mmCIF file with all atom_site columns, C-alpha atoms in Angstrom:
data_model
loop_
_atom_site.group_PDB
_atom_site.id
_atom_site.type_symbol
_atom_site.label_atom_id
_atom_site.label_alt_id
_atom_site.label_comp_id
_atom_site.label_asym_id
_atom_site.label_entity_id
_atom_site.label_seq_id
_atom_site.pdbx_PDB_ins_code
_atom_site.Cartn_x
_atom_site.Cartn_y
_atom_site.Cartn_z
_atom_site.occupancy
_atom_site.B_iso_or_equiv
_atom_site.pdbx_formal_charge
_atom_site.auth_seq_id
_atom_site.auth_comp_id
_atom_site.auth_asym_id
_atom_site.auth_atom_id
_atom_site.pdbx_PDB_model_num
ATOM 1   C CA . UNK L 1 1   ? 66.924 103.033 125.111 1.00 32.00 ? 1   UNK L CA 1
ATOM 2   C CA . UNK L 1 2   ? 64.809 104.451 122.011 1.00 37.00 ? 2   UNK L CA 1
ATOM 3   C CA . UNK L 1 3   ? 67.186 107.032 119.841 1.00 43.00 ? 3   UNK L CA 1
ATOM 4   C CA . UNK L 1 4   ? 65.690 109.512 119.801 1.00 53.00 ? 4   UNK L CA 1
ATOM 5   C CA . UNK L 1 5   ? 68.782 111.430 118.638 1.00 66.00 ? 5   UNK L CA 1
ATOM 6   C CA . UNK L 1 6   ? 70.100 112.621 115.938 1.00 76.00 ? 6   UNK L CA 1
ATOM 7   C CA . UNK L 1 7   ? 73.216 110.670 115.964 1.00 83.00 ? 7   UNK L CA 1
ATOM 8   C CA . UNK L 1 8   ? 74.164 107.102 118.001 1.00 83.00 ? 8   UNK L CA 1
ATOM 9   C CA . UNK L 1 9   ? 76.798 107.960 119.665 1.00 87.00 ? 9   UNK L CA 1
ATOM 10  C CA . UNK L 1 10  ? 76.319 104.209 121.822 1.00 88.00 ? 10  UNK L CA 1
ATOM 11  C CA . UNK L 1 11  ? 78.695 102.940 118.519 1.00 88.00 ? 11  UNK L CA 1
ATOM 12  C CA . UNK L 1 12  ? 81.272 106.425 119.092 1.00 89.00 ? 12  UNK L CA 1
ATOM 13  C CA . UNK L 1 13  ? 81.386 104.170 122.683 1.00 90.00 ? 13  UNK L CA 1
ATOM 14  C CA . UNK L 1 14  ? 81.687 100.630 121.444 1.00 92.00 ? 14  UNK L CA 1
ATOM 15  C CA . UNK L 1 15  ? 84.629 101.982 119.094 1.00 91.00 ? 15  UNK L CA 1
ATOM 16  C CA . UNK L 1 16  ? 86.804 104.089 121.435 1.00 92.00 ? 16  UNK L CA 1
ATOM 17  C CA . UNK L 1 17  ? 86.467 101.182 124.393 1.00 93.00 ? 17  UNK L CA 1
ATOM 18  C CA . UNK L 1 18  ? 86.690 103.586 126.611 1.00 92.00 ? 18  UNK L CA 1
ATOM 19  C CA . UNK L 1 19  ? 89.617 105.393 125.398 1.00 93.00 ? 19  UNK L CA 1
ATOM 20  C CA . UNK L 1 20  ? 88.802 108.715 126.779 1.00 93.00 ? 20  UNK L CA 1
ATOM 21  C CA . UNK L 1 21  ? 90.870 110.998 123.972 1.00 94.00 ? 21  UNK L CA 1
ATOM 22  C CA . UNK L 1 22  ? 89.708 108.273 121.220 1.00 94.00 ? 22  UNK L CA 1
ATOM 23  C CA . UNK L 1 23  ? 86.195 109.603 121.530 1.00 93.00 ? 23  UNK L CA 1
ATOM 24  C CA . UNK L 1 24  ? 87.346 113.011 121.565 1.00 93.00 ? 24  UNK L CA 1
ATOM 25  C CA . UNK L 1 25  ? 89.307 112.724 118.293 1.00 93.00 ? 25  UNK L CA 1
ATOM 26  C CA . UNK L 1 26  ? 85.694 110.148 116.714 1.00 92.00 ? 26  UNK L CA 1
ATOM 27  C CA . UNK L 1 27  ? 83.407 112.985 118.431 1.00 93.00 ? 27  UNK L CA 1
ATOM 28  C CA . UNK L 1 28  ? 85.248 115.299 116.281 1.00 93.00 ? 28  UNK L CA 1
ATOM 29  C CA . UNK L 1 29  ? 86.319 113.661 113.613 1.00 92.00 ? 29  UNK L CA 1
ATOM 30  C CA . UNK L 1 30  ? 82.443 113.643 113.069 1.00 93.00 ? 30  UNK L CA 1
ATOM 31  C CA . UNK L 1 31  ? 82.021 117.152 113.681 1.00 95.00 ? 31  UNK L CA 1
ATOM 32  C CA . UNK L 1 32  ? 84.398 118.662 111.108 1.00 95.00 ? 32  UNK L CA 1
ATOM 33  C CA . UNK L 1 33  ? 82.695 115.643 108.483 1.00 95.00 ? 33  UNK L CA 1
ATOM 34  C CA . UNK L 1 34  ? 79.563 117.222 109.640 1.00 96.00 ? 34  UNK L CA 1
ATOM 35  C CA . UNK L 1 35  ? 80.316 120.707 109.226 1.00 97.00 ? 35  UNK L CA 1
ATOM 36  C CA . UNK L 1 36  ? 81.445 119.574 105.320 1.00 97.00 ? 36  UNK L CA 1
ATOM 37  C CA . UNK L 1 37  ? 79.046 118.461 104.991 1.00 98.00 ? 37  UNK L CA 1
ATOM 38  C CA . UNK L 1 38  ? 76.827 121.736 105.220 1.00 98.00 ? 38  UNK L CA 1
ATOM 39  C CA . UNK L 1 39  ? 79.060 124.417 103.642 1.00 98.00 ? 39  UNK L CA 1
ATOM 40  C CA . UNK L 1 40  ? 79.587 122.168 100.588 1.00 98.00 ? 40  UNK L CA 1
ATOM 41  C CA . UNK L 1 41  ? 75.751 120.386 101.121 1.00 98.00 ? 41  UNK L CA 1
ATOM 42  C CA . UNK L 1 42  ? 74.979 125.169 100.275 1.00 97.00 ? 42  UNK L CA 1
ATOM 43  C CA . UNK L 1 43  ? 78.143 125.771 98.358  1.00 98.00 ? 43  UNK L CA 1
ATOM 44  C CA . UNK L 1 44  ? 76.885 123.530 95.140  1.00 97.00 ? 44  UNK L CA 1
ATOM 45  C CA . UNK L 1 45  ? 73.288 124.774 96.140  1.00 97.00 ? 45  UNK L CA 1
ATOM 46  C CA . UNK L 1 46  ? 74.819 128.085 95.804  1.00 97.00 ? 46  UNK L CA 1
ATOM 47  C CA . UNK L 1 47  ? 76.189 127.456 92.759  1.00 97.00 ? 47  UNK L CA 1
ATOM 48  C CA . UNK L 1 48  ? 73.759 125.052 90.598  1.00 97.00 ? 48  UNK L CA 1
ATOM 49  C CA . UNK L 1 49  ? 76.724 122.533 90.976  1.00 97.00 ? 49  UNK L CA 1
ATOM 50  C CA . UNK L 1 50  ? 75.419 119.060 91.300  1.00 96.00 ? 50  UNK L CA 1
ATOM 51  C CA . UNK L 1 51  ? 78.703 117.364 90.854  1.00 97.00 ? 51  UNK L CA 1
ATOM 52  C CA . UNK L 1 52  ? 79.651 119.625 94.529  1.00 97.00 ? 52  UNK L CA 1
ATOM 53  C CA . UNK L 1 53  ? 77.212 117.450 96.351  1.00 97.00 ? 53  UNK L CA 1
ATOM 54  C CA . UNK L 1 54  ? 77.288 113.875 94.710  1.00 96.00 ? 54  UNK L CA 1
ATOM 55  C CA . UNK L 1 55  ? 81.051 114.634 95.423  1.00 97.00 ? 55  UNK L CA 1
ATOM 56  C CA . UNK L 1 56  ? 80.367 115.260 99.449  1.00 97.00 ? 56  UNK L CA 1
ATOM 57  C CA . UNK L 1 57  ? 77.762 113.271 99.735  1.00 96.00 ? 57  UNK L CA 1
ATOM 58  C CA . UNK L 1 58  ? 79.964 110.076 98.753  1.00 95.00 ? 58  UNK L CA 1
ATOM 59  C CA . UNK L 1 59  ? 82.518 111.416 101.456 1.00 96.00 ? 59  UNK L CA 1
ATOM 60  C CA . UNK L 1 60  ? 80.119 111.953 104.477 1.00 96.00 ? 60  UNK L CA 1
ATOM 61  C CA . UNK L 1 61  ? 77.974 107.887 103.433 1.00 94.00 ? 61  UNK L CA 1
ATOM 62  C CA . UNK L 1 62  ? 80.647 106.426 105.304 1.00 93.00 ? 62  UNK L CA 1
ATOM 63  C CA . UNK L 1 63  ? 79.830 108.751 108.532 1.00 91.00 ? 63  UNK L CA 1
ATOM 64  C CA . UNK L 1 64  ? 76.633 108.671 108.575 1.00 93.00 ? 64  UNK L CA 1
ATOM 65  C CA . UNK L 1 65  ? 76.562 105.097 108.164 1.00 90.00 ? 65  UNK L CA 1
ATOM 66  C CA . UNK L 1 66  ? 78.577 104.121 110.131 1.00 88.00 ? 66  UNK L CA 1
ATOM 67  C CA . UNK L 1 67  ? 77.266 106.473 113.032 1.00 88.00 ? 67  UNK L CA 1
ATOM 68  C CA . UNK L 1 68  ? 73.648 105.213 112.242 1.00 89.00 ? 68  UNK L CA 1
ATOM 69  C CA . UNK L 1 69  ? 72.962 109.319 111.333 1.00 93.00 ? 69  UNK L CA 1
ATOM 70  C CA . UNK L 1 70  ? 69.471 107.954 109.116 1.00 92.00 ? 70  UNK L CA 1
ATOM 71  C CA . UNK L 1 71  ? 67.828 111.017 108.908 1.00 93.00 ? 71  UNK L CA 1
ATOM 72  C CA . UNK L 1 72  ? 70.607 113.658 107.676 1.00 95.00 ? 72  UNK L CA 1
ATOM 73  C CA . UNK L 1 73  ? 71.372 110.236 105.266 1.00 94.00 ? 73  UNK L CA 1
ATOM 74  C CA . UNK L 1 74  ? 67.572 109.500 104.244 1.00 95.00 ? 74  UNK L CA 1
ATOM 75  C CA . UNK L 1 75  ? 67.738 113.723 103.300 1.00 96.00 ? 75  UNK L CA 1
ATOM 76  C CA . UNK L 1 76  ? 70.501 113.395 101.422 1.00 96.00 ? 76  UNK L CA 1
ATOM 77  C CA . UNK L 1 77  ? 68.810 110.752 100.082 1.00 96.00 ? 77  UNK L CA 1
ATOM 78  C CA . UNK L 1 78  ? 65.955 112.701 99.240  1.00 96.00 ? 78  UNK L CA 1
ATOM 79  C CA . UNK L 1 79  ? 67.755 115.657 97.878  1.00 96.00 ? 79  UNK L CA 1
ATOM 80  C CA . UNK L 1 80  ? 69.597 112.286 95.072  1.00 96.00 ? 80  UNK L CA 1
ATOM 81  C CA . UNK L 1 81  ? 66.416 111.477 93.344  1.00 97.00 ? 81  UNK L CA 1
ATOM 82  C CA . UNK L 1 82  ? 65.040 115.630 93.536  1.00 97.00 ? 82  UNK L CA 1
ATOM 83  C CA . UNK L 1 83  ? 68.492 116.551 91.546  1.00 96.00 ? 83  UNK L CA 1
ATOM 84  C CA . UNK L 1 84  ? 68.423 112.787 88.831  1.00 95.00 ? 84  UNK L CA 1
ATOM 85  C CA . UNK L 1 85  ? 64.291 113.705 88.464  1.00 95.00 ? 85  UNK L CA 1
ATOM 86  C CA . UNK L 1 86  ? 63.717 117.061 87.901  1.00 94.00 ? 86  UNK L CA 1
ATOM 87  C CA . UNK L 1 87  ? 67.282 118.557 89.296  1.00 94.00 ? 87  UNK L CA 1
ATOM 88  C CA . UNK L 1 88  ? 67.519 122.755 91.340  1.00 95.00 ? 88  UNK L CA 1
ATOM 89  C CA . UNK L 1 89  ? 63.680 123.584 91.906  1.00 94.00 ? 89  UNK L CA 1
ATOM 90  C CA . UNK L 1 90  ? 61.433 124.466 94.080  1.00 94.00 ? 90  UNK L CA 1
ATOM 91  C CA . UNK L 1 91  ? 61.458 120.636 96.203  1.00 95.00 ? 91  UNK L CA 1
ATOM 92  C CA . UNK L 1 92  ? 65.270 120.977 95.870  1.00 96.00 ? 92  UNK L CA 1
ATOM 93  C CA . UNK L 1 93  ? 64.274 124.429 97.281  1.00 95.00 ? 93  UNK L CA 1
ATOM 94  C CA . UNK L 1 94  ? 62.204 122.225 100.450 1.00 96.00 ? 94  UNK L CA 1
ATOM 95  C CA . UNK L 1 95  ? 64.463 119.658 100.069 1.00 97.00 ? 95  UNK L CA 1
ATOM 96  C CA . UNK L 1 96  ? 67.341 121.997 101.041 1.00 97.00 ? 96  UNK L CA 1
ATOM 97  C CA . UNK L 1 97  ? 64.990 123.562 104.103 1.00 96.00 ? 97  UNK L CA 1
ATOM 98  C CA . UNK L 1 98  ? 65.145 119.731 105.705 1.00 96.00 ? 98  UNK L CA 1
ATOM 99  C CA . UNK L 1 99  ? 68.598 118.695 105.188 1.00 97.00 ? 99  UNK L CA 1
ATOM 100 C CA . UNK L 1 100 ? 69.888 122.538 106.940 1.00 97.00 ? 100 UNK L CA 1
ATOM 101 C CA . UNK L 1 101 ? 67.898 121.761 109.722 1.00 96.00 ? 101 UNK L CA 1
ATOM 102 C CA . UNK L 1 102 ? 68.829 117.866 110.515 1.00 95.00 ? 102 UNK L CA 1
ATOM 103 C CA . UNK L 1 103 ? 72.111 118.863 109.497 1.00 96.00 ? 103 UNK L CA 1
ATOM 104 C CA . UNK L 1 104 ? 71.726 120.863 112.085 1.00 95.00 ? 104 UNK L CA 1
ATOM 105 C CA . UNK L 1 105 ? 70.973 118.657 114.526 1.00 94.00 ? 105 UNK L CA 1
ATOM 106 C CA . UNK L 1 106 ? 73.202 116.648 114.841 1.00 94.00 ? 106 UNK L CA 1
ATOM 107 C CA . UNK L 1 107 ? 76.278 119.384 114.658 1.00 95.00 ? 107 UNK L CA 1
ATOM 108 C CA . UNK L 1 108 ? 75.017 120.917 117.803 1.00 93.00 ? 108 UNK L CA 1
ATOM 109 C CA . UNK L 1 109 ? 74.177 116.838 119.231 1.00 91.00 ? 109 UNK L CA 1
ATOM 110 C CA . UNK L 1 110 ? 77.578 116.671 117.957 1.00 92.00 ? 110 UNK L CA 1
ATOM 111 C CA . UNK L 1 111 ? 78.873 119.725 119.696 1.00 91.00 ? 111 UNK L CA 1
ATOM 112 C CA . UNK L 1 112 ? 77.099 119.578 122.326 1.00 89.00 ? 112 UNK L CA 1
ATOM 113 C CA . UNK L 1 113 ? 78.699 116.484 123.124 1.00 84.00 ? 113 UNK L CA 1
ATOM 114 C CA . UNK L 1 114 ? 82.546 118.369 122.895 1.00 80.00 ? 114 UNK L CA 1
ATOM 115 C CA . UNK L 1 115 ? 81.746 120.563 125.614 1.00 70.00 ? 115 UNK L CA 1
ATOM 116 C CA . UNK L 1 116 ? 80.442 117.960 127.887 1.00 56.00 ? 116 UNK L CA 1
ATOM 117 C CA . UNK L 1 117 ? 83.050 115.273 127.597 1.00 47.00 ? 117 UNK L CA 1
#
């Protein structure tokens, strides 16, 4: 089965091993992590503070990898490269739009899963 969604919920289901409460906790933690990523990334962009962006990127990287949130993971890596090469320029602003779209898609998917369960 091809996963066309931002998040691989099969990984969450595997980890939960049928425990609905644990699955709900994982989904809730993922929601909080993605929400914090969005907030801190925006804060760093608004303040033009690479350190804020770097810290949140490192904090959420394991969750992005574990739950195969590849689009967001790829976009924040591109942002890291842009910031390293040229800072907060026009390319970063274009990147920020892509980041916001991708992270919101992931947040929306997690939120929908929270409401369905």
